[in-house]
Each structure stands twice: as C-alpha cells, then as structure tokens.
Coordinates of C-alpha atoms (C1' of nucleotides) in Angstrom, one line a residue:
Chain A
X1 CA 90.5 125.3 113.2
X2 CA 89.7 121.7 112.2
X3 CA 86.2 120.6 110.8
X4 CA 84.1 121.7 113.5
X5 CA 80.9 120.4 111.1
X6 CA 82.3 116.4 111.2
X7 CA 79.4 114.4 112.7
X8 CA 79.9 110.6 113.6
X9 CA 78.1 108.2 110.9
X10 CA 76.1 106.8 114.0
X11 CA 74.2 110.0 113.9
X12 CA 73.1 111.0 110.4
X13 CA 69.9 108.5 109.4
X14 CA 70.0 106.1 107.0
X15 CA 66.9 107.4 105.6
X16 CA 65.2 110.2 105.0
X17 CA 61.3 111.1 105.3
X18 CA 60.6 112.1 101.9
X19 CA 61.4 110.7 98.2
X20 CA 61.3 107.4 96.3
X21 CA 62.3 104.5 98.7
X22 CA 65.6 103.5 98.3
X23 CA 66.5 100.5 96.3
X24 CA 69.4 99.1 99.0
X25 CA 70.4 99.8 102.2
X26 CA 73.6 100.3 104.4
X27 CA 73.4 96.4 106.0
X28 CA 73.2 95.2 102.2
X29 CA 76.1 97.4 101.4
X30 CA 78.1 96.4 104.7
X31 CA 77.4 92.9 104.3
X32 CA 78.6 92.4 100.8
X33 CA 81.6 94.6 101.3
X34 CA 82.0 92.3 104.1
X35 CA 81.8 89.3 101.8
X36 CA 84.3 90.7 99.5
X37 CA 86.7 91.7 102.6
X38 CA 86.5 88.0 103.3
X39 CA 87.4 86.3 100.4
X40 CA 89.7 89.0 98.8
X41 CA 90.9 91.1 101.6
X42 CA 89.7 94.8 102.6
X43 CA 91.8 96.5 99.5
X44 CA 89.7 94.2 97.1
X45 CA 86.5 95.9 98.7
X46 CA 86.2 99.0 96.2
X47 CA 83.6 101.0 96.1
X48 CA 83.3 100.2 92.7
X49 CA 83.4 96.2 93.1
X50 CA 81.1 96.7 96.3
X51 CA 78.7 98.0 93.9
X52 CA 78.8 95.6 91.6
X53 CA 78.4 92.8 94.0
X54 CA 74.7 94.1 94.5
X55 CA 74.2 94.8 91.3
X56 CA 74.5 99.2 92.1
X57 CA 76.2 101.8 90.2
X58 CA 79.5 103.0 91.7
X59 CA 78.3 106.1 93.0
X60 CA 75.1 104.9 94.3
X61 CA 76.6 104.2 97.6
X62 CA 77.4 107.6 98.5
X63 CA 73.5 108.1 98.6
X64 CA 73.7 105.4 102.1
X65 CA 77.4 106.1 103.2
X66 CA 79.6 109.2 103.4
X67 CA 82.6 108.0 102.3
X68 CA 84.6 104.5 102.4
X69 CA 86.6 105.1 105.5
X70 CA 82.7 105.7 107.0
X71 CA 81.5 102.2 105.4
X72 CA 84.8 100.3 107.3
X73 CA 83.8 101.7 110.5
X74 CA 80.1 100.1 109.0
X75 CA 82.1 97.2 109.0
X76 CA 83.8 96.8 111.5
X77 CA 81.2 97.6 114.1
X78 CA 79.3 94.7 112.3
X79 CA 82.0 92.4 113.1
X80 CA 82.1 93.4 116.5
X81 CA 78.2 92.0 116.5
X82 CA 79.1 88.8 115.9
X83 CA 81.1 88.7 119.4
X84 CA 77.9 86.8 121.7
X85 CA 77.7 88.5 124.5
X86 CA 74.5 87.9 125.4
X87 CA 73.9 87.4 129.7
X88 CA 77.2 88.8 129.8
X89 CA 77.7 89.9 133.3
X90 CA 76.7 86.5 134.6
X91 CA 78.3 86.3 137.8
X92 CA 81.1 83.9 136.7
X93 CA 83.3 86.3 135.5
X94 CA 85.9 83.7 134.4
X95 CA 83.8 82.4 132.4
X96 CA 82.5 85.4 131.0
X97 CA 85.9 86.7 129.8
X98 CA 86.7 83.0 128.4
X99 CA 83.5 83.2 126.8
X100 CA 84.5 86.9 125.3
X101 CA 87.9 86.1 124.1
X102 CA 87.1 82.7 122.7
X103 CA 84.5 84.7 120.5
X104 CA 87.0 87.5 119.7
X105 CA 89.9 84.9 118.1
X106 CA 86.8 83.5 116.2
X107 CA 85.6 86.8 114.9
X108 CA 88.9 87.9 114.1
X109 CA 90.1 84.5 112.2
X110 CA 87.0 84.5 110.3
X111 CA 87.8 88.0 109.3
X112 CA 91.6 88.6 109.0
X113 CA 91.6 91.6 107.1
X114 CA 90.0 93.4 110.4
X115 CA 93.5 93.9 112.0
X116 CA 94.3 95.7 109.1
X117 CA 91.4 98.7 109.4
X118 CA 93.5 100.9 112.3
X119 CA 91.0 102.8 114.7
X120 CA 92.9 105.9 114.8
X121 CA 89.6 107.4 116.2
X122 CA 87.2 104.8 117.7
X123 CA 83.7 104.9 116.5
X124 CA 81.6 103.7 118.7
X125 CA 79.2 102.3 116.7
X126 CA 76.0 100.6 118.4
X127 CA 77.5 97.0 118.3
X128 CA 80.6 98.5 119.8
X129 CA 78.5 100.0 122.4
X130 CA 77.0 96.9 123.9
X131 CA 80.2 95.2 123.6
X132 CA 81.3 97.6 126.2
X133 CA 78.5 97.9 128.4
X134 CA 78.4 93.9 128.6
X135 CA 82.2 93.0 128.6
X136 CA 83.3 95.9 131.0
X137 CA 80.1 95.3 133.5
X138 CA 81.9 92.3 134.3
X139 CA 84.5 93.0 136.0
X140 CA 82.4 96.4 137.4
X141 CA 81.5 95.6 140.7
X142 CA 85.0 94.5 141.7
X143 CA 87.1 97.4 140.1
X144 CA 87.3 100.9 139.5
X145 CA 86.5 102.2 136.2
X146 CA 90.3 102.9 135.1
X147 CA 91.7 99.8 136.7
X148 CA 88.9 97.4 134.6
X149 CA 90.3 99.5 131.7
X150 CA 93.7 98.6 132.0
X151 CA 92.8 94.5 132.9
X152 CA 90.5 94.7 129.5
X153 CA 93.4 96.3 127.5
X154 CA 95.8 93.2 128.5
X155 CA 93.2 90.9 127.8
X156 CA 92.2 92.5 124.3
X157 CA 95.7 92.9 123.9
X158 CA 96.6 89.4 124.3
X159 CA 94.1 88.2 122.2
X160 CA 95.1 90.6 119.4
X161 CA 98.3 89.7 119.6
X162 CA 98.0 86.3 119.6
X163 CA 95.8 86.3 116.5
X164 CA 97.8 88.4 114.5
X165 CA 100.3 86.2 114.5
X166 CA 98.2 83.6 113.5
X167 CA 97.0 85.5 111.0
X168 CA 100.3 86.5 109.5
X169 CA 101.5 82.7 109.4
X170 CA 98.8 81.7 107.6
X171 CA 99.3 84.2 105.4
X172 CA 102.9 83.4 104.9
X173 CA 101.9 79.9 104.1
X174 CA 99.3 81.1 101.8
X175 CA 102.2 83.7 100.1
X176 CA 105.0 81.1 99.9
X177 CA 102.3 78.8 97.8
X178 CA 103.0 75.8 99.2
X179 CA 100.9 73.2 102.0
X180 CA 101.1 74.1 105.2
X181 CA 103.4 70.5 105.6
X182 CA 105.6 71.6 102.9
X183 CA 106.3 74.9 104.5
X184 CA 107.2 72.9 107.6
X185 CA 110.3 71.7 106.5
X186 CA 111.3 74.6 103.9
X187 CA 110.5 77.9 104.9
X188 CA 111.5 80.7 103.3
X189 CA 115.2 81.5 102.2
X190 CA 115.9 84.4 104.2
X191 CA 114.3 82.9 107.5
X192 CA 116.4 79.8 106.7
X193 CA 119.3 81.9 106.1
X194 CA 118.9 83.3 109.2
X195 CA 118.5 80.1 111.5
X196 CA 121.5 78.5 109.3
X197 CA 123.7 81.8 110.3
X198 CA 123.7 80.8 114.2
X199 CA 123.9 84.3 115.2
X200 CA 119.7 83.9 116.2
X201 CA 119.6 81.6 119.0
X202 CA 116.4 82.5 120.7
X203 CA 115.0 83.3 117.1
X204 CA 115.7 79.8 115.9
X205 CA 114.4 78.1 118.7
X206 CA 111.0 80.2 117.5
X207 CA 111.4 78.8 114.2
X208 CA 112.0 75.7 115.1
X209 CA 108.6 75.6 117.4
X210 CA 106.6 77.2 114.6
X211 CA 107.7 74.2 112.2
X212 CA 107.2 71.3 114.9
X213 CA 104.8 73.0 117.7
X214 CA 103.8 70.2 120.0
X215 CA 100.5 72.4 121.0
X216 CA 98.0 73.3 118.5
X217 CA 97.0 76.7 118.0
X218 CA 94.1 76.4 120.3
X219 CA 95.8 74.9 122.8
X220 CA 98.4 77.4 123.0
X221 CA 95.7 80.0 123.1
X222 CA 93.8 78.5 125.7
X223 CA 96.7 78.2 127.8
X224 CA 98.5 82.0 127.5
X225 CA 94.7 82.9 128.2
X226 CA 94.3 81.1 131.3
X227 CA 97.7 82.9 132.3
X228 CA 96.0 86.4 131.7
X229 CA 92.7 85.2 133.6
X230 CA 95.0 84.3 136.3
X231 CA 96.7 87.5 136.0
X232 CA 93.0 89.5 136.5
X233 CA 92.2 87.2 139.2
X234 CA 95.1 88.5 141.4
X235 CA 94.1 92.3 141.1
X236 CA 90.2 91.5 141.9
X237 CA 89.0 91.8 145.8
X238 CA 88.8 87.9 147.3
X239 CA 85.2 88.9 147.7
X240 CA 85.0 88.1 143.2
X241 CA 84.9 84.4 143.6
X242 CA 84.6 83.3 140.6
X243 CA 86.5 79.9 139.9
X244 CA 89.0 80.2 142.3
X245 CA 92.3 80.2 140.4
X246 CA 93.5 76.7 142.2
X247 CA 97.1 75.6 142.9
X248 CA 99.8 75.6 139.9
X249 CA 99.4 71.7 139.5
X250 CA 95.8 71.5 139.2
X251 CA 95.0 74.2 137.0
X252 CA 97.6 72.3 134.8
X253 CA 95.4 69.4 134.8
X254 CA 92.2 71.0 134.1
X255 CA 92.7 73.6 131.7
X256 CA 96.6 73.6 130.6
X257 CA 97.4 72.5 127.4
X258 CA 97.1 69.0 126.3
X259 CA 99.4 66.8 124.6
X260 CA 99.0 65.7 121.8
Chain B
X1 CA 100.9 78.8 92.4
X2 CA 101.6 82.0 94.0
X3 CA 104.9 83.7 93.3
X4 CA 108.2 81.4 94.4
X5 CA 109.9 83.9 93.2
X6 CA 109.2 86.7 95.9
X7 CA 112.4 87.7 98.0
X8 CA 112.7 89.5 101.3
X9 CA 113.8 93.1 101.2
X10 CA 116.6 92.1 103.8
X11 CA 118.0 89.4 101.0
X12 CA 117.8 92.0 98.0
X13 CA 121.3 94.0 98.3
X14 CA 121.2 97.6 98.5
X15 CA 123.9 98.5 96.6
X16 CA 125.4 96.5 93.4
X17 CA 128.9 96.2 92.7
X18 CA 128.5 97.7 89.3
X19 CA 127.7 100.7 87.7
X20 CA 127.7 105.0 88.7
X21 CA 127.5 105.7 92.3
X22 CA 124.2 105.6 94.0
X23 CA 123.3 109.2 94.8
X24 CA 121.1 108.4 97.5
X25 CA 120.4 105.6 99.9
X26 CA 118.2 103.4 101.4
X27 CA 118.8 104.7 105.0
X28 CA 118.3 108.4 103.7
X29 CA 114.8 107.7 101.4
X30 CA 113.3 105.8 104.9
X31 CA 114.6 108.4 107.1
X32 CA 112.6 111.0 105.0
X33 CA 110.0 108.7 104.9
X34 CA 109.6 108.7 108.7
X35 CA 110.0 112.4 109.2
X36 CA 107.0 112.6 106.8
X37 CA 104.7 110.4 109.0
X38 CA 105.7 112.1 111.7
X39 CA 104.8 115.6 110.8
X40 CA 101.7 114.2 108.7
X41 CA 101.2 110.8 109.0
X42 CA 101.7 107.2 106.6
X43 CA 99.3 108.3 104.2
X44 CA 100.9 111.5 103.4
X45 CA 104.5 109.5 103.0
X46 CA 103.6 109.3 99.4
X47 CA 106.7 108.5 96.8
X48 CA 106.3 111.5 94.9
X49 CA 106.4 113.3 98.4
X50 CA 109.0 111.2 99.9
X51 CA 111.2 111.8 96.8
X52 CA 110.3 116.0 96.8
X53 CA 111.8 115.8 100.6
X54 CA 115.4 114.6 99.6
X55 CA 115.6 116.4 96.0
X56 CA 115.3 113.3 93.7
X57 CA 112.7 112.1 90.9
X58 CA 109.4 110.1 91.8
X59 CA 111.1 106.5 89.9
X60 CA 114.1 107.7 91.3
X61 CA 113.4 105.7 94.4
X62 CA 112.4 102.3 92.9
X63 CA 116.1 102.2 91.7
X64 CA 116.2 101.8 96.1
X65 CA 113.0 99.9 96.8
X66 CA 111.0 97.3 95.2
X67 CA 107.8 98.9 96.1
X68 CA 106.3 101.2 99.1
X69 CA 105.5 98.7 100.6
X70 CA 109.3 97.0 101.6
X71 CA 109.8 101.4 102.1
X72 CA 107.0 100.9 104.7
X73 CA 108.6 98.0 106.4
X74 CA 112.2 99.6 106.1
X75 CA 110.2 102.4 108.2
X76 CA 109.1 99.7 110.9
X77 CA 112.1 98.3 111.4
X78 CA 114.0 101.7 111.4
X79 CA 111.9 102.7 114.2
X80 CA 112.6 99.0 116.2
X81 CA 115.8 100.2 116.2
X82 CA 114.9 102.7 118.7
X83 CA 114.0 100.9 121.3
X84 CA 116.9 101.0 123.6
X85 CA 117.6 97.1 124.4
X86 CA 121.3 97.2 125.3
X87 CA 122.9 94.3 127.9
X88 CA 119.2 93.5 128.1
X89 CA 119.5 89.4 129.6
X90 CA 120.7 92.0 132.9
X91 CA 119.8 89.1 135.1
X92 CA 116.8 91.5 136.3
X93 CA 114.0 90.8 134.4
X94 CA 111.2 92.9 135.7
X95 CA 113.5 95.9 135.2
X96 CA 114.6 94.7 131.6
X97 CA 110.7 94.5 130.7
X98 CA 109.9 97.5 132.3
X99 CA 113.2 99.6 130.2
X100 CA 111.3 98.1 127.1
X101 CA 107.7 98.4 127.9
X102 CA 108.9 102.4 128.2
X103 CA 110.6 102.4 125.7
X104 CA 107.9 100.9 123.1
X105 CA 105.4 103.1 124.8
X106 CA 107.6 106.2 123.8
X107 CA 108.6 104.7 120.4
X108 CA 104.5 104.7 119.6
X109 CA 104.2 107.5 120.7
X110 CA 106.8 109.5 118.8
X111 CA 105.7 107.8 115.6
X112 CA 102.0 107.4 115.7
X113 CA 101.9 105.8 112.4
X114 CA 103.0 102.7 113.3
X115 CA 99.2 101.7 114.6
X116 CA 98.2 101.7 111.0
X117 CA 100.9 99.4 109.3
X118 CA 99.4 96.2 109.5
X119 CA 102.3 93.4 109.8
X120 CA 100.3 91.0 107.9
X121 CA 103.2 89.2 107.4
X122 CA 106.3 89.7 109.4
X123 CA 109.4 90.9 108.3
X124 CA 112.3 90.2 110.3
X125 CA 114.4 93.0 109.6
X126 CA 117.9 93.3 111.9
X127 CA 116.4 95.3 114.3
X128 CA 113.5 93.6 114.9
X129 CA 115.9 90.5 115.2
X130 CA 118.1 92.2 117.7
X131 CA 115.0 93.0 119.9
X132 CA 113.9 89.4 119.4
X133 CA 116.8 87.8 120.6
X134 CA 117.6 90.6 123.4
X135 CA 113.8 90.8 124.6
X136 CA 112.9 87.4 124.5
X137 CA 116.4 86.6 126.2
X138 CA 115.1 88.2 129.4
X139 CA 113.4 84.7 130.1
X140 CA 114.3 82.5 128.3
X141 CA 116.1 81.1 130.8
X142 CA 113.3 80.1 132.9
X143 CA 110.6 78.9 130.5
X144 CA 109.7 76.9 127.5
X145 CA 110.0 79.3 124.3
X146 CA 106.3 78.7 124.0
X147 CA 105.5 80.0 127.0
X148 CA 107.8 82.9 126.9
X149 CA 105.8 84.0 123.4
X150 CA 102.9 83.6 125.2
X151 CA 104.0 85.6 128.0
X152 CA 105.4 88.8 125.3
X153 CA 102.3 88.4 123.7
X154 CA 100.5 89.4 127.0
X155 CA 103.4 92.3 127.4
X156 CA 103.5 93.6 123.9
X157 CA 99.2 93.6 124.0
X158 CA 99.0 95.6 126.8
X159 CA 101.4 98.1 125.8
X160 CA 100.1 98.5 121.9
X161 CA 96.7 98.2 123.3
X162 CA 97.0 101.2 125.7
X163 CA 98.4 103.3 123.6
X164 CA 96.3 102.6 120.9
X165 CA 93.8 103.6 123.3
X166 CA 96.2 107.1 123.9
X167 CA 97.1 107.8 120.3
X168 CA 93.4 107.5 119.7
X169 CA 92.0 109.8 121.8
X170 CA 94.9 112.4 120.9
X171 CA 93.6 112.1 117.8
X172 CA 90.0 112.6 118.6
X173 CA 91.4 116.3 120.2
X174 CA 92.9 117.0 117.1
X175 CA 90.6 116.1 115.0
X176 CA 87.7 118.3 117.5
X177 CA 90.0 121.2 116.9
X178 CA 89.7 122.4 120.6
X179 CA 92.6 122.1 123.4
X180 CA 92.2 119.6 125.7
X181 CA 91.4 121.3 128.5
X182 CA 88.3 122.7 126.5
X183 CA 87.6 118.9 125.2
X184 CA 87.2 118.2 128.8
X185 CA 83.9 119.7 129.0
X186 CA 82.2 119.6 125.5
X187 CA 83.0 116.5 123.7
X188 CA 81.3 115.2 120.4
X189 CA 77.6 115.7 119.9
X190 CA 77.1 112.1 119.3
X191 CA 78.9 110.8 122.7
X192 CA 77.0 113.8 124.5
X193 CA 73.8 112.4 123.1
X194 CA 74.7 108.3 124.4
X195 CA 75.4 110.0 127.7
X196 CA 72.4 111.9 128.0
X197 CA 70.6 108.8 127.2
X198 CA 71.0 107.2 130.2
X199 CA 71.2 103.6 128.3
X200 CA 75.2 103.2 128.7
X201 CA 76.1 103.5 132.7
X202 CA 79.5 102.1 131.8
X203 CA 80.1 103.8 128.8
X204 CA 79.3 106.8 130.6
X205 CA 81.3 106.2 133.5
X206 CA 84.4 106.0 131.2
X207 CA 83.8 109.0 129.5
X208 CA 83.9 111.3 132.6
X209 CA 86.8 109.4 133.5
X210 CA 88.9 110.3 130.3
X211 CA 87.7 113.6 131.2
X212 CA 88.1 113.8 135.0
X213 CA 91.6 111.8 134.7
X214 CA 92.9 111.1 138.6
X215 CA 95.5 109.4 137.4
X216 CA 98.2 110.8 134.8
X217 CA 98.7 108.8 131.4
X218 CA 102.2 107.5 132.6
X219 CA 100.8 106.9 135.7
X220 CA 98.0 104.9 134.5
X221 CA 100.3 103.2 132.4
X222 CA 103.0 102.2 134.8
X223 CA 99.9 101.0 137.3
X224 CA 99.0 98.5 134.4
X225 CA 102.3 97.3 133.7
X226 CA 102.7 96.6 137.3
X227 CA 99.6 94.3 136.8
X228 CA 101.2 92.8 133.7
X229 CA 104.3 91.7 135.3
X230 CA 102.9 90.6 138.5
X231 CA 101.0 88.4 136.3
X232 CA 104.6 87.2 134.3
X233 CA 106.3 86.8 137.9
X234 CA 103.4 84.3 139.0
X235 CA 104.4 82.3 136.0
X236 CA 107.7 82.4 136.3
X237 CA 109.1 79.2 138.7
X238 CA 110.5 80.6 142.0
X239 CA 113.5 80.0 141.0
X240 CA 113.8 83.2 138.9
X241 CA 113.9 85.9 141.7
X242 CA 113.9 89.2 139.7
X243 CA 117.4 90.1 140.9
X244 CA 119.1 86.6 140.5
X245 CA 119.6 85.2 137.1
X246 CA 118.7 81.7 138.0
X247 CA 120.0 78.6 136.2
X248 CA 117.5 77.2 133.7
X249 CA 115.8 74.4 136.4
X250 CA 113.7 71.5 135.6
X251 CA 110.4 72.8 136.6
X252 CA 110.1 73.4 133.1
X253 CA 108.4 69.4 132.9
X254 CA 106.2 69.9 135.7
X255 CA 105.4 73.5 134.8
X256 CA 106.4 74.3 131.3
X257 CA 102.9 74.3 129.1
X258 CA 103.5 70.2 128.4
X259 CA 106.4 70.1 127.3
X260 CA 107.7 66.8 126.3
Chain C
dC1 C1' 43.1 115.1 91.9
dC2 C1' 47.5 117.7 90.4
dT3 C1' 51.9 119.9 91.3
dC4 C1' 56.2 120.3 93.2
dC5 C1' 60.6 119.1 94.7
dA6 C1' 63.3 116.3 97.8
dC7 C1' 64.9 112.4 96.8
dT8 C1' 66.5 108.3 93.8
dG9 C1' 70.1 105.5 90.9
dG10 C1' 73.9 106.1 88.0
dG11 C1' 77.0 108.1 84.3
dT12 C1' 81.0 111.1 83.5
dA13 C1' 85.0 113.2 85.0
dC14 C1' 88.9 114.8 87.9
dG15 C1' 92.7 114.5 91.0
dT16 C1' 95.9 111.4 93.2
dT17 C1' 98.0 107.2 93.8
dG18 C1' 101.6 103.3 92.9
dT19 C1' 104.5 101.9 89.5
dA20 C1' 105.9 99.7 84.4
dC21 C1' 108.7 101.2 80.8
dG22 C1' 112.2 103.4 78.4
dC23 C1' 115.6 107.0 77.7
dG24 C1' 120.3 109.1 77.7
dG25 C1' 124.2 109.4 80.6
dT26 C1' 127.8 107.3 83.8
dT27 C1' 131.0 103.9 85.7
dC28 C1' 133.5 99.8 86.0
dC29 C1' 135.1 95.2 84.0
dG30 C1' 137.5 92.6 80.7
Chain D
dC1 C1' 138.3 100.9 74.9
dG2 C1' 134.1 98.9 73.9
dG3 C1' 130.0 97.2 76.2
dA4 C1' 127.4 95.8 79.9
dA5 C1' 125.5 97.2 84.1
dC6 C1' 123.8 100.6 86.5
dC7 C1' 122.2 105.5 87.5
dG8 C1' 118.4 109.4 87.8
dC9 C1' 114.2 110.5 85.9
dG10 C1' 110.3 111.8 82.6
dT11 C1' 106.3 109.9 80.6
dA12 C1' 102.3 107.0 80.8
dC13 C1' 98.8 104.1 82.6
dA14 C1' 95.4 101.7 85.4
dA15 C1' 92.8 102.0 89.5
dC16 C1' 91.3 104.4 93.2
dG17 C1' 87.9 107.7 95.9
dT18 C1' 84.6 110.9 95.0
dA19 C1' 82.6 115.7 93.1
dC20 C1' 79.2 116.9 90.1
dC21 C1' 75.3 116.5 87.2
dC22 C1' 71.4 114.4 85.2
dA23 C1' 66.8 112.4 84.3
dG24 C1' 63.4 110.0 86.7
dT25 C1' 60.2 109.2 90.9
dG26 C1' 56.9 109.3 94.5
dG27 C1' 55.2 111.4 98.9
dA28 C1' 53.3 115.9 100.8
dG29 C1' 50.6 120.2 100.3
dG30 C1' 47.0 122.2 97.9

DNA sequence: CCTCCACTGGGTACGTTGTACGCGGTTCCG
DNA sequence: CGGAACCGCGTACAACGTACCCAGTGGAGG
C-alpha cells in the first residue's frame, strides 16, 4: 500500500558516472547547513539560505539530496561522527562508556538544535553505524544482545535527558534577554508566580536549586553518570572487571561531585 | 534585547470578562488538535485543519491561542494529564515509579507525536506541575533534590528512550507497507545489504533480534525498568525500604552529592 | 575527430503553511 | 443607551519545500 519504491539516502550515490562534474557536493551542503543550524537554529537552515551560504541556486541542492528531511538525516549522522570512538571496545568498559557519554553532552551542546530533528525512523547512516558497532561491542562480551540494548537506552537516555534540560535553560536565559546572573535572581513571572503561590513545594525547591546550584553543570553530570555506570555495573557478570565500583564512601571521594 | 514582553500561555486568561460569549474553547480546539495527531500525526494538526474539525474559521482560533505553538504545548500538557499519578508519595516507591513508568510508556504510545515536540523550553503547564510535585515526591524524602533530578533523569531516559526505539520501528512497518509478521523476513534493501556485508556483527546481531524477538515488548520493557530501579534503590540510603516511608535521615551529608 | 545525451546549475512557479489585519456583528458596562 | 471590548471569520501575505523546465556542458561511442 505504502511506497514500496522509498530507498534509504545511504544507498542512492552521490554521483553519477556520466556528465559535467558537479560544482558541490553533499559534505559541502551538510556542513554549511550545519553551520547555519548552529548559529541560527535548524528552522533558519532553508534550503534556500543553505544555498546561498555556498553561493548555489535554491534548487541546485536537489541535484545532491532528495529532499530536506533527507539532508537532516545528512546531518545528523554527521554529528554523530564527531562522537570519538576510536579503540572503543578497549577492555575498560567504564571508561569506555565515560569516554562515550562525555563526547555525546559535548556533541549535543555544541549542536542544540539536534534534539529538535525527531528520528521517527532511524537512518542508519555510516557514522551511525560505527557508533553502534563500537559503543554496543563494549558491553558485548558480557551481555546478551537485548539486555546491552536496554543498559545503552538508559545510558543514552540519561544523557539526553540531562542535556535537554540544559539546553532548554540556556535557552530560557537566552529568551528572557537578560545575563545568566540577572536571571538568577528574577526569573520569569509565571515561574515566580508559581514559587510565590506555595502550592509547588517540590517544584520550588527545583527552582530554587536552578538559581543557586552549589554543583556546576558538569559536576552534576558527572555525578548522575557515575550513578548509571554503577547501575550497568550491577547487571554485568563479576567476570567484567572493569573499575570495580568501590564502596559508597570512596567512590564519593574519587569521582562524586566536588564542592565548590 | 529580546522580547521582555513575552508571557506564558498559562498567565494569558482564556476567557475575558467582556464581550459575546466565546463559542468555543481552549480545551475543545487542543482536544481536536490531539485527535488529529493521533489519527495522522503533529504535522497534519494544521490550524486550518484543526479549525475544519470543530466547525470554526482558520483565524477563528487565534481569538484562543497566541500561536500553534502555545496550541502545541496546550497538547503536551493535555496529554501529562494522563498519566495517572494519584496518592502517588504511597510510601512505596518502587511501585509508585513503576505505576508511572507504565503509565508514560502507554501515554507515548497512544500519542506518538509527542517524540517530535521538542521542549526546547519548558512549559510548566498544571499538569505537568501536578506530576512534578506527585512524581518527584516519591523520593524526595530520602535525597537531595539534586540527586532526585538526577535520578528521574535516568527514569524518564530510559522510558522515552525505549520507546522512541518502539515508536520507531512501528513506524518503519508502516512506512514498508507490509505486516509485521512479513517485515520479519524481508526488511529494507539497504539493512539487508549492511547485513550481507558481513562488516557490522553487532548491527547484525540486533537486527535478527528485532526480528526473532524472545522477549515481548512489555516484557522487554519491564526487564529494563527492573534494571533502572535496582539502580535508583542502590542509591537510595537503607533507610528507605520500598515498603516503609522512612523519615528524611541525615545520610543526606555523608551521601547526598555534596551537599553543604 | 565529431556527435549525442545524460548530466549540470538555476530560474520560475505552485501549493501549503502560519498568521497580521480588518471587517461587521454581539454583549456587557457605565 | 451609547460605546468600548470582544466575537467569528474572510482576505492577504511572506516564506517554505519542491515540481518542472531550460540552456549549457563534457564524457562515451563512433
């Protein structure tokens, strides 16, 4: 019933054998659409303005990419790249996954507008691909296949999590127009109306820790992380050694958050 | 710089004390909204559309909603307000996360829309509040609200990550325009030709998993939760037995994330 | 070498979107 | 009983993705 004839991007060439040689190419389109996804967000990224960043014509791009929704995916496996995975499965699988989500938050702060493109089909583009061969091979020879799924959805999902909220602060802060110290102290009228109502408890005391956090961001990433490693830790065999996840105390010591 | 003047939906009164009666209402435009999405998805919510399903004019609704936007997160927080959260501090946690892991699993799942709103900022509607307060209740008595957002960020990943993962793949099925059972067999030509390959052993592996599925979805789910919470438990101080509502102790300075 | 035609970049145009603006009618306040 | 405040809604516009068409171009077959 559907389009039976829909064929991935990832299969149809870039170029083809005969003809003039093409002036651009898909990683000069990707990466300026890229730029102007950074800068102005991924609505800003028109075809048209995409274009004109390289100097094109509007409807030259269709020549290299199907349509737009075909360039995010472009995109967004690009991004994906940018994740070093390189010696992945290294035998320290703690430090592997550290190593991983560390470079996830990065990618994702440098490009907010990513947690905007929804993979309501997953492409698995070629960037994607290593990703996974690298990232889930670590955890391989300790798990079965579905439960190293599920232990790499909470950690992606943590990660993701965490970042989007960082992401939507800033971009609060950004919105409201003022400093980031400004916006300490006033926030904005309905959030304040809400805290001043006293019907929020739990909801105030979040407010209250946004506007005076005593961890930096990092810090409080590094720290839920650890908690998720620890997690993983206790459904591997005791034959994964990695780092042994040490008593409560210690671990506080060496990797919990530090004041500041 | 930026616009001071911007106001929250939830400050902006519905209804005016002046003037003709309102024919319509804000509950009934985002409850035709939703049905839309549901039968077709966000994209085909348009406001000419929306405003064809409950018999008014296109610029009829703008007299309701500032812009589709604030409609789309009315629609978010409609469908917060789903998520069954009654007497939720029970004084057992690990059955008051599971009630809402389920029930934000199902709420997905009935609306698959919701992966593609990005909550770039966040809008604190009063059901979203409700579930704040009720959900992040559950342990607040036993640790620092730092650690308990740290904590839901690790719950709320894992569930929006899986079923990403779920509403995905349902997706690819539809899309393929075969039933499952044939989808089983013959998926895409392009993930046929990376298996055939030879070059992606774990890829590979996961494919004839979704295929070959031992375990059901809601079974795979619940496994993973299990994993989740066994993970909150071991950061929860012994104090907080899941049946006992414990007094809030002070652990929280030895084991809180440095609190001061 | 020439010839052919698959290819190139790009201009024009169409359908659809969100929404600014203004109109004539309706309801409530003073 | 005005008149201000609000209603539903038709028109209009800018911006979007992209279908279609064109004139040029350069590699392959003769």
């Amino acid at each position: 019933m559907a389009d039976a004839e829909y064929v991935s991007i990832w299969m149809r060439p870039e170029r083809p054998a005969r003809g003039p040689k093409p002036v651009y190419s898909r990683a000069q389109i990707t990466e300026a659409a890229i730029r102007i996804a950074d800068a102005e967000g991924l609505d800003a990224a028109t075809m048209r303005r995409i274009a004109a960043e390289i100097g094109a014509g509007a409807m030259s791009l269709y020549r290299y990419v199907p349509s737009r929704d075909n360039l995010v995916e472009l995109m967004a496996d690009r991004l994906m790249g940018e994740i070093d995975v390189t010696g992945m499965p290294s035998g320290d699988w703690r430090a592997d996954l550290t190593r991983y989500a560390d470079g996830l938050r990065a990618m994702w702060l440098r490009h907010p507008w990513i947690s905007t493109v929804q993979r309501s089909l997953p492409s698995f583009g070629p960037n994607q691909l290593l990703l996974i061969e690298r990232l889930m091979g670590v955890l391989d020879p300790f798990v079965s296949i579905d439960e190293n799924l599920s232990l790499m959805a909470v950690l992606n999902g943590y990660v993701e999590g965490t970042v989007r909220e960082e992401i939507s602060s800033a971009e609060e802060v950004r919105r409201s127009g003022l400093s980031e110290s400004e916006w300490m102290e006033r926030s904005s009228p309905y959030v304040d109306r809400l805290v001043k109502s006293g019907e929020y408890p739990i909801f105030t005391k979040i407010v209250m820790e946004a506007r005076q956090p005593h961890l930096s961001r990092d810090d409080q990433f590094r720290y839920g992380l650890q908690r998720v490693l620890d997690c993983i830790a206790a459904a591997l065999p005791s034959t994964a050694g990695s780092a042994m996840p040490a008593h409560r105390e210690e671990r506080e010591e060496q990797d919990g958050p530090g004041h500041r």
